[in-house]
mmCIF file of C-alpha atoms in Angstrom:
data_model
loop_
_atom_site.group_PDB
_atom_site.id
_atom_site.type_symbol
_atom_site.label_atom_id
_atom_site.label_comp_id
_atom_site.label_asym_id
_atom_site.label_seq_id
_atom_site.Cartn_x
_atom_site.Cartn_y
_atom_site.Cartn_z
ATOM 1 C CA MET A 175 -18.348 -22.002 -22.021
ATOM 2 C CA LYS A 176 -16.043 -22.010 -25.050
ATOM 3 C CA THR A 177 -12.782 -23.370 -23.686
ATOM 4 C CA ILE A 178 -9.252 -23.863 -25.003
ATOM 5 C CA VAL A 179 -7.251 -26.683 -23.422
ATOM 6 C CA ILE A 180 -3.473 -26.459 -23.157
ATOM 7 C CA CYS A 181 -2.534 -29.997 -24.127
ATOM 8 C CA SER A 182 0.953 -31.446 -23.883
ATOM 9 C CA GLY A 183 -0.153 -34.922 -24.896
ATOM 10 C CA GLY A 184 0.367 -36.218 -21.367
ATOM 11 C CA LEU A 185 -2.068 -38.118 -19.193
ATOM 12 C CA ASP A 186 -3.207 -35.026 -17.274
ATOM 13 C CA SER A 187 -3.924 -32.691 -20.171
ATOM 14 C CA VAL A 188 -5.471 -35.359 -22.404
ATOM 15 C CA SER A 189 -7.774 -36.380 -19.542
ATOM 16 C CA LEU A 190 -8.659 -32.698 -19.098
ATOM 17 C CA ALA A 191 -9.418 -32.355 -22.807
ATOM 18 C CA HIS A 192 -11.815 -35.295 -22.671
ATOM 19 C CA MET A 193 -13.494 -33.846 -19.584
ATOM 20 C CA VAL A 194 -13.882 -30.375 -21.112
ATOM 21 C CA ALA A 195 -15.239 -31.881 -24.339
ATOM 22 C CA GLN A 196 -18.080 -33.449 -22.367
ATOM 23 C CA GLN A 197 -18.738 -30.783 -19.745
ATOM 24 C CA HIS A 198 -18.079 -27.543 -21.654
ATOM 25 C CA GLU A 199 -17.549 -26.482 -25.283
ATOM 26 C CA LEU A 200 -14.045 -27.512 -26.315
ATOM 27 C CA THR A 201 -12.927 -25.245 -29.143
ATOM 28 C CA ARG A 202 -9.301 -26.260 -29.709
ATOM 29 C CA LEU A 203 -6.158 -27.728 -28.207
ATOM 30 C CA VAL A 204 -3.053 -25.593 -27.922
ATOM 31 C CA SER A 205 0.374 -27.218 -27.561
ATOM 32 C CA PHE A 206 3.853 -25.743 -27.300
ATOM 33 C CA ASP A 207 7.137 -26.816 -28.830
ATOM 34 C CA TYR A 208 9.717 -25.290 -26.502
ATOM 35 C CA GLY A 209 12.549 -27.585 -27.563
ATOM 36 C CA GLN A 210 11.661 -30.309 -25.073
ATOM 37 C CA ARG A 211 13.592 -33.553 -25.406
ATOM 38 C CA HIS A 212 10.372 -35.534 -25.103
ATOM 39 C CA ARG A 213 8.576 -33.645 -27.884
ATOM 40 C CA LYS A 214 6.989 -36.891 -29.114
ATOM 41 C CA GLU A 215 4.286 -35.945 -26.604
ATOM 42 C CA LEU A 216 3.098 -33.439 -29.215
ATOM 43 C CA ASP A 217 2.125 -36.346 -31.464
ATOM 44 C CA TYR A 218 -0.167 -37.595 -28.712
ATOM 45 C CA ALA A 219 -1.702 -34.132 -28.384
ATOM 46 C CA ALA A 220 -2.398 -34.206 -32.129
ATOM 47 C CA LEU A 221 -4.056 -37.619 -31.741
ATOM 48 C CA CYS A 222 -6.249 -36.202 -28.993
ATOM 49 C CA ALA A 223 -7.346 -33.255 -31.146
ATOM 50 C CA THR A 224 -8.225 -35.580 -34.012
ATOM 51 C CA ARG A 225 -10.133 -37.902 -31.685
ATOM 52 C CA LEU A 226 -12.149 -35.027 -30.225
ATOM 53 C CA GLY A 227 -12.660 -33.338 -33.582
ATOM 54 C CA VAL A 228 -11.139 -29.952 -32.758
ATOM 55 C CA PRO A 229 -8.307 -27.857 -34.253
ATOM 56 C CA HIS A 230 -4.803 -28.279 -32.829
ATOM 57 C CA ASP A 231 -2.353 -25.389 -32.682
ATOM 58 C CA ILE A 232 1.329 -26.166 -32.051
ATOM 59 C CA ILE A 233 3.002 -22.906 -31.127
ATOM 60 C CA ASP A 234 6.750 -22.668 -31.698
ATOM 61 C CA LEU A 235 8.537 -21.448 -28.572
ATOM 62 C CA ARG A 236 11.875 -23.093 -29.340
ATOM 63 C CA ALA A 237 13.773 -19.804 -29.346
ATOM 64 C CA ILE A 238 12.381 -18.992 -25.906
ATOM 65 C CA GLY A 239 13.084 -22.504 -24.643
ATOM 66 C CA ALA A 240 16.700 -22.237 -25.808
ATOM 67 C CA ALA A 241 17.125 -19.175 -23.603
ATOM 68 C CA LEU A 242 15.703 -20.935 -20.531
ATOM 69 C CA THR A 243 18.804 -23.044 -20.007
ATOM 70 C CA GLY A 244 19.670 -25.437 -17.207
ATOM 71 C CA SER A 245 16.751 -27.862 -17.330
ATOM 72 C CA ALA A 246 17.009 -31.587 -18.007
ATOM 73 C CA LEU A 247 13.933 -31.209 -20.209
ATOM 74 C CA THR A 248 15.693 -28.937 -22.713
ATOM 75 C CA ASP A 249 19.473 -29.297 -22.200
ATOM 76 C CA ASP A 250 21.882 -32.204 -22.422
ATOM 77 C CA ILE A 251 21.434 -33.025 -18.744
ATOM 78 C CA ASP A 252 20.492 -36.496 -17.532
ATOM 79 C CA VAL A 253 16.906 -36.864 -16.383
ATOM 80 C CA PRO A 254 17.190 -38.320 -12.866
ATOM 81 C CA ASP A 255 15.486 -41.513 -11.788
ATOM 82 C CA GLY A 256 13.277 -41.671 -8.718
ATOM 83 C CA HIS A 257 10.079 -40.302 -7.271
ATOM 84 C CA TYR A 258 8.842 -36.947 -8.520
ATOM 85 C CA ALA A 259 8.902 -35.386 -5.064
ATOM 86 C CA GLU A 260 12.628 -35.842 -4.600
ATOM 87 C CA GLU A 261 14.839 -32.755 -4.486
ATOM 88 C CA SER A 262 16.771 -34.031 -7.510
ATOM 89 C CA MET A 263 13.707 -33.514 -9.704
ATOM 90 C CA ARG A 264 14.188 -29.746 -9.513
ATOM 91 C CA VAL A 265 16.555 -30.179 -12.455
ATOM 92 C CA THR A 266 13.409 -30.687 -14.573
ATOM 93 C CA VAL A 267 12.178 -27.143 -13.903
ATOM 94 C CA VAL A 268 11.960 -24.920 -16.987
ATOM 95 C CA PRO A 269 11.690 -21.459 -15.416
ATOM 96 C CA ASN A 270 8.386 -19.693 -16.051
ATOM 97 C CA ARG A 271 7.300 -22.374 -18.542
ATOM 98 C CA ASN A 272 3.654 -22.485 -17.501
ATOM 99 C CA ALA A 273 3.468 -18.721 -17.073
ATOM 100 C CA ILE A 274 4.713 -18.212 -20.627
ATOM 101 C CA MET A 275 2.400 -20.846 -22.113
ATOM 102 C CA LEU A 276 -0.628 -19.550 -20.261
ATOM 103 C CA THR A 277 0.059 -15.992 -21.397
ATOM 104 C CA VAL A 278 0.122 -17.095 -25.030
ATOM 105 C CA ALA A 279 -2.988 -19.259 -24.590
ATOM 106 C CA PHE A 280 -4.900 -16.366 -23.048
ATOM 107 C CA GLY A 281 -3.967 -14.247 -26.046
ATOM 108 C CA VAL A 282 -5.256 -16.954 -28.385
ATOM 109 C CA ALA A 283 -8.486 -17.247 -26.391
ATOM 110 C CA ALA A 284 -9.027 -13.495 -26.436
ATOM 111 C CA ALA A 285 -8.362 -13.282 -30.174
ATOM 112 C CA ARG A 286 -10.784 -16.113 -30.951
ATOM 113 C CA GLY A 287 -13.581 -15.167 -28.569
ATOM 114 C CA ASP A 288 -13.170 -18.048 -26.131
ATOM 115 C CA GLY A 289 -14.245 -17.692 -22.514
ATOM 116 C CA ALA A 290 -11.726 -19.895 -20.733
ATOM 117 C CA VAL A 291 -8.295 -21.481 -20.882
ATOM 118 C CA ALA A 292 -7.994 -24.856 -19.180
ATOM 119 C CA THR A 293 -4.748 -26.283 -17.860
ATOM 120 C CA ALA A 294 -4.115 -29.546 -16.030
ATOM 121 C CA VAL A 295 -1.827 -28.389 -13.227
ATOM 122 C CA HIS A 296 -2.396 -30.583 -10.169
ATOM 123 C CA GLY A 297 -1.504 -30.980 -6.529
ATOM 124 C CA GLY A 298 1.437 -33.292 -7.178
ATOM 125 C CA ASP A 299 3.215 -30.512 -9.080
ATOM 126 C CA HIS A 300 3.227 -28.025 -6.213
ATOM 127 C CA PHE A 301 6.385 -29.214 -4.496
ATOM 128 C CA ILE A 302 8.645 -28.653 -7.490
ATOM 129 C CA TYR A 303 6.958 -26.257 -9.885
ATOM 130 C CA PRO A 304 5.994 -22.834 -8.497
ATOM 131 C CA ASP A 305 3.919 -21.956 -11.572
ATOM 132 C CA CYS A 306 1.591 -24.887 -10.861
ATOM 133 C CA ARG A 307 0.575 -23.777 -7.370
ATOM 134 C CA PRO A 308 -2.857 -22.342 -6.484
ATOM 135 C CA ALA A 309 -1.360 -19.016 -5.430
ATOM 136 C CA PHE A 310 0.177 -18.671 -8.887
ATOM 137 C CA THR A 311 -2.947 -19.654 -10.831
ATOM 138 C CA GLN A 312 -5.086 -17.246 -8.815
ATOM 139 C CA ALA A 313 -2.628 -14.392 -9.283
ATOM 140 C CA PHE A 314 -2.213 -15.191 -12.965
ATOM 141 C CA GLU A 315 -5.952 -15.047 -13.617
ATOM 142 C CA THR A 316 -6.134 -11.698 -11.824
ATOM 143 C CA MET A 317 -3.251 -10.382 -13.904
ATOM 144 C CA GLN A 318 -4.884 -11.525 -17.151
ATOM 145 C CA LYS A 319 -8.160 -9.828 -16.272
ATOM 146 C CA MET A 320 -6.197 -6.593 -16.007
ATOM 147 C CA ALA A 321 -4.199 -7.309 -19.172
ATOM 148 C CA LEU A 322 -7.377 -7.919 -21.195
ATOM 149 C CA ASP A 323 -9.608 -5.381 -19.451
ATOM 150 C CA GLY A 324 -12.063 -3.902 -21.926
ATOM 151 C CA TYR A 325 -11.073 -6.344 -24.669
ATOM 152 C CA ALA A 326 -11.957 -9.839 -23.488
ATOM 153 C CA ASP A 327 -13.088 -11.716 -20.404
ATOM 154 C CA VAL A 328 -11.191 -15.014 -20.203
ATOM 155 C CA ALA A 329 -11.232 -17.274 -17.147
ATOM 156 C CA LEU A 330 -8.581 -19.770 -16.048
ATOM 157 C CA TYR A 331 -10.001 -23.254 -15.519
ATOM 158 C CA THR A 332 -7.869 -25.478 -13.263
ATOM 159 C CA PRO A 333 -10.096 -28.339 -12.034
ATOM 160 C CA PHE A 334 -7.174 -30.450 -10.821
ATOM 161 C CA VAL A 335 -5.148 -27.797 -8.993
ATOM 162 C CA HIS A 336 -6.127 -29.226 -5.587
ATOM 163 C CA ARG A 337 -6.351 -32.838 -6.773
ATOM 164 C CA THR A 338 -3.868 -35.703 -6.988
ATOM 165 C CA LYS A 339 -2.576 -37.565 -10.021
ATOM 166 C CA ALA A 340 -4.680 -40.537 -8.924
ATOM 167 C CA ASP A 341 -7.742 -38.267 -8.985
ATOM 168 C CA ILE A 342 -6.893 -37.373 -12.574
ATOM 169 C CA VAL A 343 -6.695 -41.055 -13.526
ATOM 170 C CA THR A 344 -10.118 -41.571 -11.935
ATOM 171 C CA ALA A 345 -11.541 -38.590 -13.842
ATOM 172 C CA GLY A 346 -9.852 -39.692 -17.027
ATOM 173 C CA GLN A 347 -11.454 -43.108 -16.801
ATOM 174 C CA ARG A 348 -14.850 -41.529 -16.161
ATOM 175 C CA PHE A 349 -14.595 -39.417 -19.310
ATOM 176 C CA GLY A 350 -13.246 -42.166 -21.523
ATOM 177 C CA THR A 351 -9.608 -41.104 -21.829
ATOM 178 C CA PRO A 352 -7.577 -43.657 -23.819
ATOM 179 C CA PHE A 353 -4.613 -43.710 -21.431
ATOM 180 C CA GLY A 354 -2.514 -45.754 -23.833
ATOM 181 C CA GLU A 355 -2.597 -42.782 -26.221
ATOM 182 C CA THR A 356 -0.884 -40.377 -23.817
ATOM 183 C CA TRP A 357 2.813 -39.741 -23.212
ATOM 184 C CA SER A 358 4.417 -38.801 -19.899
ATOM 185 C CA CYS A 359 8.060 -39.950 -19.928
ATOM 186 C CA TYR A 360 10.684 -37.201 -19.792
ATOM 187 C CA LYS A 361 13.260 -39.353 -21.577
ATOM 188 C CA GLY A 362 11.322 -39.677 -24.821
ATOM 189 C CA GLY A 363 12.389 -43.203 -25.775
ATOM 190 C CA GLU A 364 10.444 -45.785 -27.732
ATOM 191 C CA HIS A 365 8.535 -46.730 -24.582
ATOM 192 C CA HIS A 366 8.086 -45.054 -21.193
ATOM 193 C CA CYS A 367 11.294 -45.607 -19.218
ATOM 194 C CA GLY A 368 9.477 -46.407 -15.962
ATOM 195 C CA ARG A 369 12.242 -44.769 -13.910
ATOM 196 C CA CYS A 370 12.008 -40.981 -14.293
ATOM 197 C CA GLY A 371 9.888 -38.986 -11.889
ATOM 198 C CA THR A 372 6.918 -38.608 -14.193
ATOM 199 C CA CYS A 373 6.888 -42.329 -15.054
ATOM 200 C CA VAL A 374 6.992 -43.260 -11.371
ATOM 201 C CA GLU A 375 4.219 -40.783 -10.585
ATOM 202 C CA ARG A 376 2.133 -42.085 -13.487
ATOM 203 C CA ARG A 377 2.472 -45.728 -12.482
ATOM 204 C CA GLU A 378 1.755 -44.939 -8.824
ATOM 205 C CA ALA A 379 -1.343 -42.939 -9.765
ATOM 206 C CA PHE A 380 -2.895 -45.861 -11.618
ATOM 207 C CA ASP A 381 -2.196 -48.101 -8.631
ATOM 208 C CA LEU A 382 -3.757 -45.658 -6.150
ATOM 209 C CA ALA A 383 -6.772 -45.137 -8.406
ATOM 210 C CA GLY A 384 -7.264 -48.878 -8.836
ATOM 211 C CA VAL A 385 -7.274 -48.482 -12.622
ATOM 212 C CA SER A 386 -5.442 -50.786 -15.020
ATOM 213 C CA ASP A 387 -2.396 -49.075 -16.558
ATOM 214 C CA PRO A 388 -2.010 -49.871 -20.278
ATOM 215 C CA THR A 389 1.400 -48.175 -20.496
ATOM 216 C CA ILE A 390 4.454 -50.121 -21.669
ATOM 217 C CA TYR A 391 7.411 -49.380 -19.375
ATOM 218 C CA GLU A 392 11.023 -50.355 -19.981
ATOM 219 C CA ASP A 393 11.321 -50.950 -16.219
ATOM 220 C CA PRO A 394 7.768 -51.700 -15.038
ATOM 221 C CA ASP A 395 8.643 -52.477 -11.396
ATOM 222 C CA PHE A 396 11.025 -49.648 -10.492
ATOM 223 C CA TRP A 397 8.167 -47.477 -9.229
ATOM 224 C CA VAL A 398 7.641 -49.747 -6.202
ATOM 225 C CA GLN A 399 11.219 -49.151 -5.059
ATOM 226 C CA ALA A 400 11.007 -45.417 -5.727
ATOM 227 C CA VAL A 401 7.779 -45.047 -3.746
ATOM 228 C CA ALA A 402 9.232 -47.055 -0.858
ATOM 229 C CA GLN A 403 12.344 -44.872 -0.791
ATOM 230 C CA LYS A 404 10.204 -41.738 -0.697
ATOM 231 C CA ALA A 405 8.113 -43.117 2.161
ATOM 232 C CA GLY A 406 11.266 -43.913 4.152
ATOM 233 C CA ALA A 407 12.917 -40.552 3.503
#
């Protein structure tokens, strides 16, 4: 099936792109610039598209992102340290972000004759992000079938929606994902900070999967403390 992958440049979406390239017919990567502070991830999405030999669309949503105020990912708000599952990580929510991106991607797929849009939402996102949960993805696909009725038939492909981050690392290794050429950190520094929720989750996932992590972290050991604090909460 001809499939578009929404690719942020992060570990999850790059692993998904490599999987789709081998199991389906990857037609292009679609990324979004919504004014995120860590927009260097888009460079990693571009690297992925070049590596896989497909076009890469970067769609400008900065005006929309500017209106979705109050998130540490777009505003001048400190990104908190600690495990992703902590209540404090709700400050990283950009309201309706995935719903908006998926809507645009479905339009692109319909216009170009593709049969599916793939996104790397996973089980670890459910606690914080409502538009990553299975109930949302199911309802969204139903809505899009109605929105495109008579014009196009586009499916939503979410192979990780019931899987863990460690499962994604395992899949990524299987499909040859170059993990060192992905970006996760919300702080967007020279190297991964090792302290924000997505860095902690990334480092923990490699440990649980038993896969060597090539990532350079500013604080490579903080994740152990963060995971221990979560377990004792």
